[in-house]
mmCIF file with all atom_site columns, C-alpha atoms in Angstrom:
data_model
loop_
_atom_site.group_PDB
_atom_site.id
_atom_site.type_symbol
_atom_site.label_atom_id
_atom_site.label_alt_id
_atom_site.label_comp_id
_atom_site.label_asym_id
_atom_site.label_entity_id
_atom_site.label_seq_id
_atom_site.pdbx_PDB_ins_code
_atom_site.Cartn_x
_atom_site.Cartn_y
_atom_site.Cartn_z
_atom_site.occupancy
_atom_site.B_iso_or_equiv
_atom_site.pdbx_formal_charge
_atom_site.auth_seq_id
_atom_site.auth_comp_id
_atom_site.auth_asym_id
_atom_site.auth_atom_id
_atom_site.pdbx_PDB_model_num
ATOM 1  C CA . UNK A 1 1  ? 222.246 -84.657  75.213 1.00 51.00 ? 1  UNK A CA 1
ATOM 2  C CA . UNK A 1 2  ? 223.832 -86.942  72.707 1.00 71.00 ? 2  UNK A CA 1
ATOM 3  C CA . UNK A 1 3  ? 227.660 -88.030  73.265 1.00 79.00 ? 3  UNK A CA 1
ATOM 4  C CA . UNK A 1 4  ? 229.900 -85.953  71.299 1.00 88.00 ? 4  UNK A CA 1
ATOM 5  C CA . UNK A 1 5  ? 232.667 -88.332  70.065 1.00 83.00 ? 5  UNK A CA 1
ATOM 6  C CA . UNK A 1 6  ? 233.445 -86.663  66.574 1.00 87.00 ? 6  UNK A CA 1
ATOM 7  C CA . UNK A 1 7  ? 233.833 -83.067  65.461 1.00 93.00 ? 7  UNK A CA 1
ATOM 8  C CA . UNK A 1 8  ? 230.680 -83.404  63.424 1.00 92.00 ? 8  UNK A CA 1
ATOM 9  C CA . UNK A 1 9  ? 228.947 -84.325  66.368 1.00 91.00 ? 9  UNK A CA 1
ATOM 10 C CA . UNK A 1 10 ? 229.762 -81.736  68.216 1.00 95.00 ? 10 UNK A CA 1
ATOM 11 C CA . UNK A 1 11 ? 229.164 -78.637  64.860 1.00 96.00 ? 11 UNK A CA 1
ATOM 12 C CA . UNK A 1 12 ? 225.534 -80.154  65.042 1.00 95.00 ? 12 UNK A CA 1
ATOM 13 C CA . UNK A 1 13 ? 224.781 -80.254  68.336 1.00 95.00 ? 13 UNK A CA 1
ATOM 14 C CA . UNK A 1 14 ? 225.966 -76.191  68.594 1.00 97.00 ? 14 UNK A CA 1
ATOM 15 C CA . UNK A 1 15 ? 223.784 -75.487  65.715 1.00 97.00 ? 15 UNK A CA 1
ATOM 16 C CA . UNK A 1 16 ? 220.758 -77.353  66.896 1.00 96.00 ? 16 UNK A CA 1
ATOM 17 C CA . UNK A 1 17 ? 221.417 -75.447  70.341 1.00 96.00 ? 17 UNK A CA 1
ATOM 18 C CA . UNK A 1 18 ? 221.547 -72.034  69.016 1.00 97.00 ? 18 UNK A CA 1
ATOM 19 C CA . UNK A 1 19 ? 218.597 -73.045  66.383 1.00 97.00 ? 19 UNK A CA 1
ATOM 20 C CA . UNK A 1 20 ? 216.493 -74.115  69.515 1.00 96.00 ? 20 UNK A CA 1
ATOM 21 C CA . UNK A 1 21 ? 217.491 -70.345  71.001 1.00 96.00 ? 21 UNK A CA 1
ATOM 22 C CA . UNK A 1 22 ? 216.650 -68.842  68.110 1.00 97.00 ? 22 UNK A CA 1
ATOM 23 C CA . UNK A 1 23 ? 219.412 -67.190  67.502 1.00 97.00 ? 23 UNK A CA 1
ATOM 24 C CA . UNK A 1 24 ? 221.562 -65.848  64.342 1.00 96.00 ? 24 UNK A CA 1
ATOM 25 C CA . UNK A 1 25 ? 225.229 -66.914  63.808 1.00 96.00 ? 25 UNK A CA 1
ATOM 26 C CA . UNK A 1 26 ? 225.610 -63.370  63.830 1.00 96.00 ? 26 UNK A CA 1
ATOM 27 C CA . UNK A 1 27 ? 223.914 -63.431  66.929 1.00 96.00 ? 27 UNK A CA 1
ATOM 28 C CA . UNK A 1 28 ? 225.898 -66.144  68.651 1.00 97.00 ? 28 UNK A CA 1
ATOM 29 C CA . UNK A 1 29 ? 229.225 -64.244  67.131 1.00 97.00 ? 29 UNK A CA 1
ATOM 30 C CA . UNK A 1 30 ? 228.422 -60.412  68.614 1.00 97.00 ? 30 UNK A CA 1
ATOM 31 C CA . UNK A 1 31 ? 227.708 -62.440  71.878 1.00 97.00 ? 31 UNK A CA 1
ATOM 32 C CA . UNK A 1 32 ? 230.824 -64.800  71.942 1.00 97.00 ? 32 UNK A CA 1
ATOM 33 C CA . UNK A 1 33 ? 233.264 -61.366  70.146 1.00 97.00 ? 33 UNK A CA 1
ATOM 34 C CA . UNK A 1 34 ? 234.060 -63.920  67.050 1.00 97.00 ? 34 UNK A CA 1
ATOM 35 C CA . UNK A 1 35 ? 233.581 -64.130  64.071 1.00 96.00 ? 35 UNK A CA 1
ATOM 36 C CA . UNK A 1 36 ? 230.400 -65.723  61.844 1.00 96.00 ? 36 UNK A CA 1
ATOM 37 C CA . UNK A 1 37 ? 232.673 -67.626  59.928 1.00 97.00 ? 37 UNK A CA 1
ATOM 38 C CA . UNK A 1 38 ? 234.787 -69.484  62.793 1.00 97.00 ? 38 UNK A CA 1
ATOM 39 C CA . UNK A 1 39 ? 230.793 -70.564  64.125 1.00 97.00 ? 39 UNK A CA 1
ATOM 40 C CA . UNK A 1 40 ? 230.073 -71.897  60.665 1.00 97.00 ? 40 UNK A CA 1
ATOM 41 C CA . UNK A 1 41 ? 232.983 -73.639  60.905 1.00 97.00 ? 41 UNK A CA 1
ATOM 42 C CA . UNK A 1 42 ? 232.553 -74.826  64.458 1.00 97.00 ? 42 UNK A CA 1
ATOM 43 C CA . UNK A 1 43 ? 229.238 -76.195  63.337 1.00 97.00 ? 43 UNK A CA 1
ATOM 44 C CA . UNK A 1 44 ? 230.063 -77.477  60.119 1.00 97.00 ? 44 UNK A CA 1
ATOM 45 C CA . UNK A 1 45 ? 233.028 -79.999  62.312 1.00 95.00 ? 45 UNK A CA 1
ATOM 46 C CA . UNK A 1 46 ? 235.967 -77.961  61.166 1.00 96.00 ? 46 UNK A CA 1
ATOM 47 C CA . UNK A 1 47 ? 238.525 -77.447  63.406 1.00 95.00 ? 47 UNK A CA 1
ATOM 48 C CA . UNK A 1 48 ? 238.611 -73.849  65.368 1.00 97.00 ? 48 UNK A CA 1
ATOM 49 C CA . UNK A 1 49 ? 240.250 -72.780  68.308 1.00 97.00 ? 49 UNK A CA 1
ATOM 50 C CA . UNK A 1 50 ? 239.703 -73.799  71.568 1.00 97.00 ? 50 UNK A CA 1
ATOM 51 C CA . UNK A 1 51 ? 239.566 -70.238  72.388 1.00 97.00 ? 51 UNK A CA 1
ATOM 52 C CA . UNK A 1 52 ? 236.920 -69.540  70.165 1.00 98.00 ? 52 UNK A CA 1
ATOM 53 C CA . UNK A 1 53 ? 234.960 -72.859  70.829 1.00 97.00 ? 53 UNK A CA 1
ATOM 54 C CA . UNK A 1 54 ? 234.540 -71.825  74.594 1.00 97.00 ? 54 UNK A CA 1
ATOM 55 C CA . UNK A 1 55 ? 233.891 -67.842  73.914 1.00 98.00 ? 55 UNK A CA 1
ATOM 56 C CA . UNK A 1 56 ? 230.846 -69.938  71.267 1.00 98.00 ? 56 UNK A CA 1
ATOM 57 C CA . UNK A 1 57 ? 229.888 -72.509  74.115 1.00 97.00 ? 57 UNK A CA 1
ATOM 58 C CA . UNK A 1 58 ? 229.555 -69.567  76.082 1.00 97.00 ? 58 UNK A CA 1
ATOM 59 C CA . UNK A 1 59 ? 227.445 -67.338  74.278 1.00 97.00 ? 59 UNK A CA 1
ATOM 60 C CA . UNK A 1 60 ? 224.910 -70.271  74.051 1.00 97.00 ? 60 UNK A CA 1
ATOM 61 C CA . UNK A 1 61 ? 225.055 -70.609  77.541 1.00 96.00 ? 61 UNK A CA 1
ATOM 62 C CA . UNK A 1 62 ? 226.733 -73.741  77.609 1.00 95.00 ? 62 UNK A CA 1
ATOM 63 C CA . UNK A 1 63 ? 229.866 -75.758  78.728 1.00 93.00 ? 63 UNK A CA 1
ATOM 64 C CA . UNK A 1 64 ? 232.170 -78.885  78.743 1.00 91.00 ? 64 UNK A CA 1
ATOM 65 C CA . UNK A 1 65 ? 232.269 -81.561  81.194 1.00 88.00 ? 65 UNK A CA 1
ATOM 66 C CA . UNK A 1 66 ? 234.897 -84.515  80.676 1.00 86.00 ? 66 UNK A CA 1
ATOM 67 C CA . UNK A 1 67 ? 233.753 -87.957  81.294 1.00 81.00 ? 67 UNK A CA 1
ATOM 68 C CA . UNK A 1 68 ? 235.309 -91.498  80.408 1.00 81.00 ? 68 UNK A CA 1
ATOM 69 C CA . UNK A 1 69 ? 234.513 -92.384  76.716 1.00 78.00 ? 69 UNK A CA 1
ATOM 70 C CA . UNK A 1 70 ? 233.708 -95.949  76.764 1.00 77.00 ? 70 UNK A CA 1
ATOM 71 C CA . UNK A 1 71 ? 233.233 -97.987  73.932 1.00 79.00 ? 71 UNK A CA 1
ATOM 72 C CA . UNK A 1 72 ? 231.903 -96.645  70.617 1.00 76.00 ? 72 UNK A CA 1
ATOM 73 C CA . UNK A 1 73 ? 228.768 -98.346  69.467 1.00 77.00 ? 73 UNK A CA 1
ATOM 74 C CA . UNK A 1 74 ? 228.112 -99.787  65.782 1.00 82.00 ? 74 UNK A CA 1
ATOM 75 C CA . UNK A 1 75 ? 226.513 -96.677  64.836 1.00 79.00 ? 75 UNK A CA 1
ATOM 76 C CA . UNK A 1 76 ? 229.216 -94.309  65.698 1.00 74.00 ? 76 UNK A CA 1
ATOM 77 C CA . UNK A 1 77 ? 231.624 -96.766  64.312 1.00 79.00 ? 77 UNK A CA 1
ATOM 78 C CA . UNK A 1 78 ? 229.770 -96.752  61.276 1.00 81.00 ? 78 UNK A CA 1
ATOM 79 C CA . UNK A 1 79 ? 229.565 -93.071  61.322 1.00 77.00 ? 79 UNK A CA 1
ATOM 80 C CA . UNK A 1 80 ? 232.667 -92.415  61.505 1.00 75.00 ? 80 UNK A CA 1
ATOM 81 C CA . UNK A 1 81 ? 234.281 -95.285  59.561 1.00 81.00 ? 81 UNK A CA 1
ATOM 82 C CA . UNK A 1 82 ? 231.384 -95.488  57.130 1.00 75.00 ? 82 UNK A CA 1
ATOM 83 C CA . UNK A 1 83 ? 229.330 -98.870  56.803 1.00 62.00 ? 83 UNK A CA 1
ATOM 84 C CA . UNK A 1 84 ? 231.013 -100.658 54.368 1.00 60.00 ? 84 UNK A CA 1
ATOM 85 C CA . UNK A 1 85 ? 234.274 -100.808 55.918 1.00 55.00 ? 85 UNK A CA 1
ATOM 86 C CA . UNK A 1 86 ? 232.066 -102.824 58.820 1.00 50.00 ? 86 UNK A CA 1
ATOM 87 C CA . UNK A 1 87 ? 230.219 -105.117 56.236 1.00 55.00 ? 87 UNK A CA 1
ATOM 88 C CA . UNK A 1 88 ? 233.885 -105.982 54.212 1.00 54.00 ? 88 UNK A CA 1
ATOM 89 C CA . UNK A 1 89 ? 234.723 -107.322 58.023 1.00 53.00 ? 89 UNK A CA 1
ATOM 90 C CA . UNK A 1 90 ? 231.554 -109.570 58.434 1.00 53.00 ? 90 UNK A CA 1
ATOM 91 C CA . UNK A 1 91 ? 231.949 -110.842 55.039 1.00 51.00 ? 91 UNK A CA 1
ATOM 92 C CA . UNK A 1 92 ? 235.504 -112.100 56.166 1.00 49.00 ? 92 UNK A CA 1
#
C-alpha cells in the first residue's frame, strides 16, 4: 500500500479499497453505523472524525499502523505544494 502522507491520500486509498470490495458507500456506512455523507467526505480528503474514520476503516476491514514518516519525495512535495512552487526554486 501507498504511504498516506495527505488527507487526499488517504480519501483515495478508502475508496479504491471499498471499490476493490465492491461495495456501496451505503454499504460501507450500514456496516461502519455512519453516515454516506461523512464516507464521501472521508474519501473526498475532508476532514471527519476520528471516530467515524475508524468505525469506516473498520467496516472495510482495515486499520492504522504508525510508522516514522521520513522524508517526502519530489512527487509528494509536488503534490502537495503543486509543481510550480518547486520550479520558481530551481529557477533561483
Amino acid at each position: 500500500m501507498d504511504i498516506i502522507r495527505l488527507p487526499s491520500d488517504l480519501g483515495a486509498a478508502v475508496r479504491s479499497h471499498r471499490q476493490q470490495l465492491a461495495l456501496t458507500a451505503v454499504d460501507v456506512a450500514a456496516r461502519a453505523g455512519r453516515s454516506r455523507d461523512i464516507l464521501y467526505r472521508l474519501e473526498r480528503g475532508e476532514d471527519v472524525t476520528v471516530s467515524a474514520l475508524l468505525d469506516i476503516l473498520r467496516a472495510l476491514g482495515l486499520s492504522l499502523a504508525l510508522q516514522p514518516a521520513g522524508m517526502p519525495t519530489l512527487a509528494e512535495m509536488q503534490r502537495r505544494f503543486g509543481a510550480e512552487a518547486l520550479d520558481d526554486d530551481d529557477a533561483a
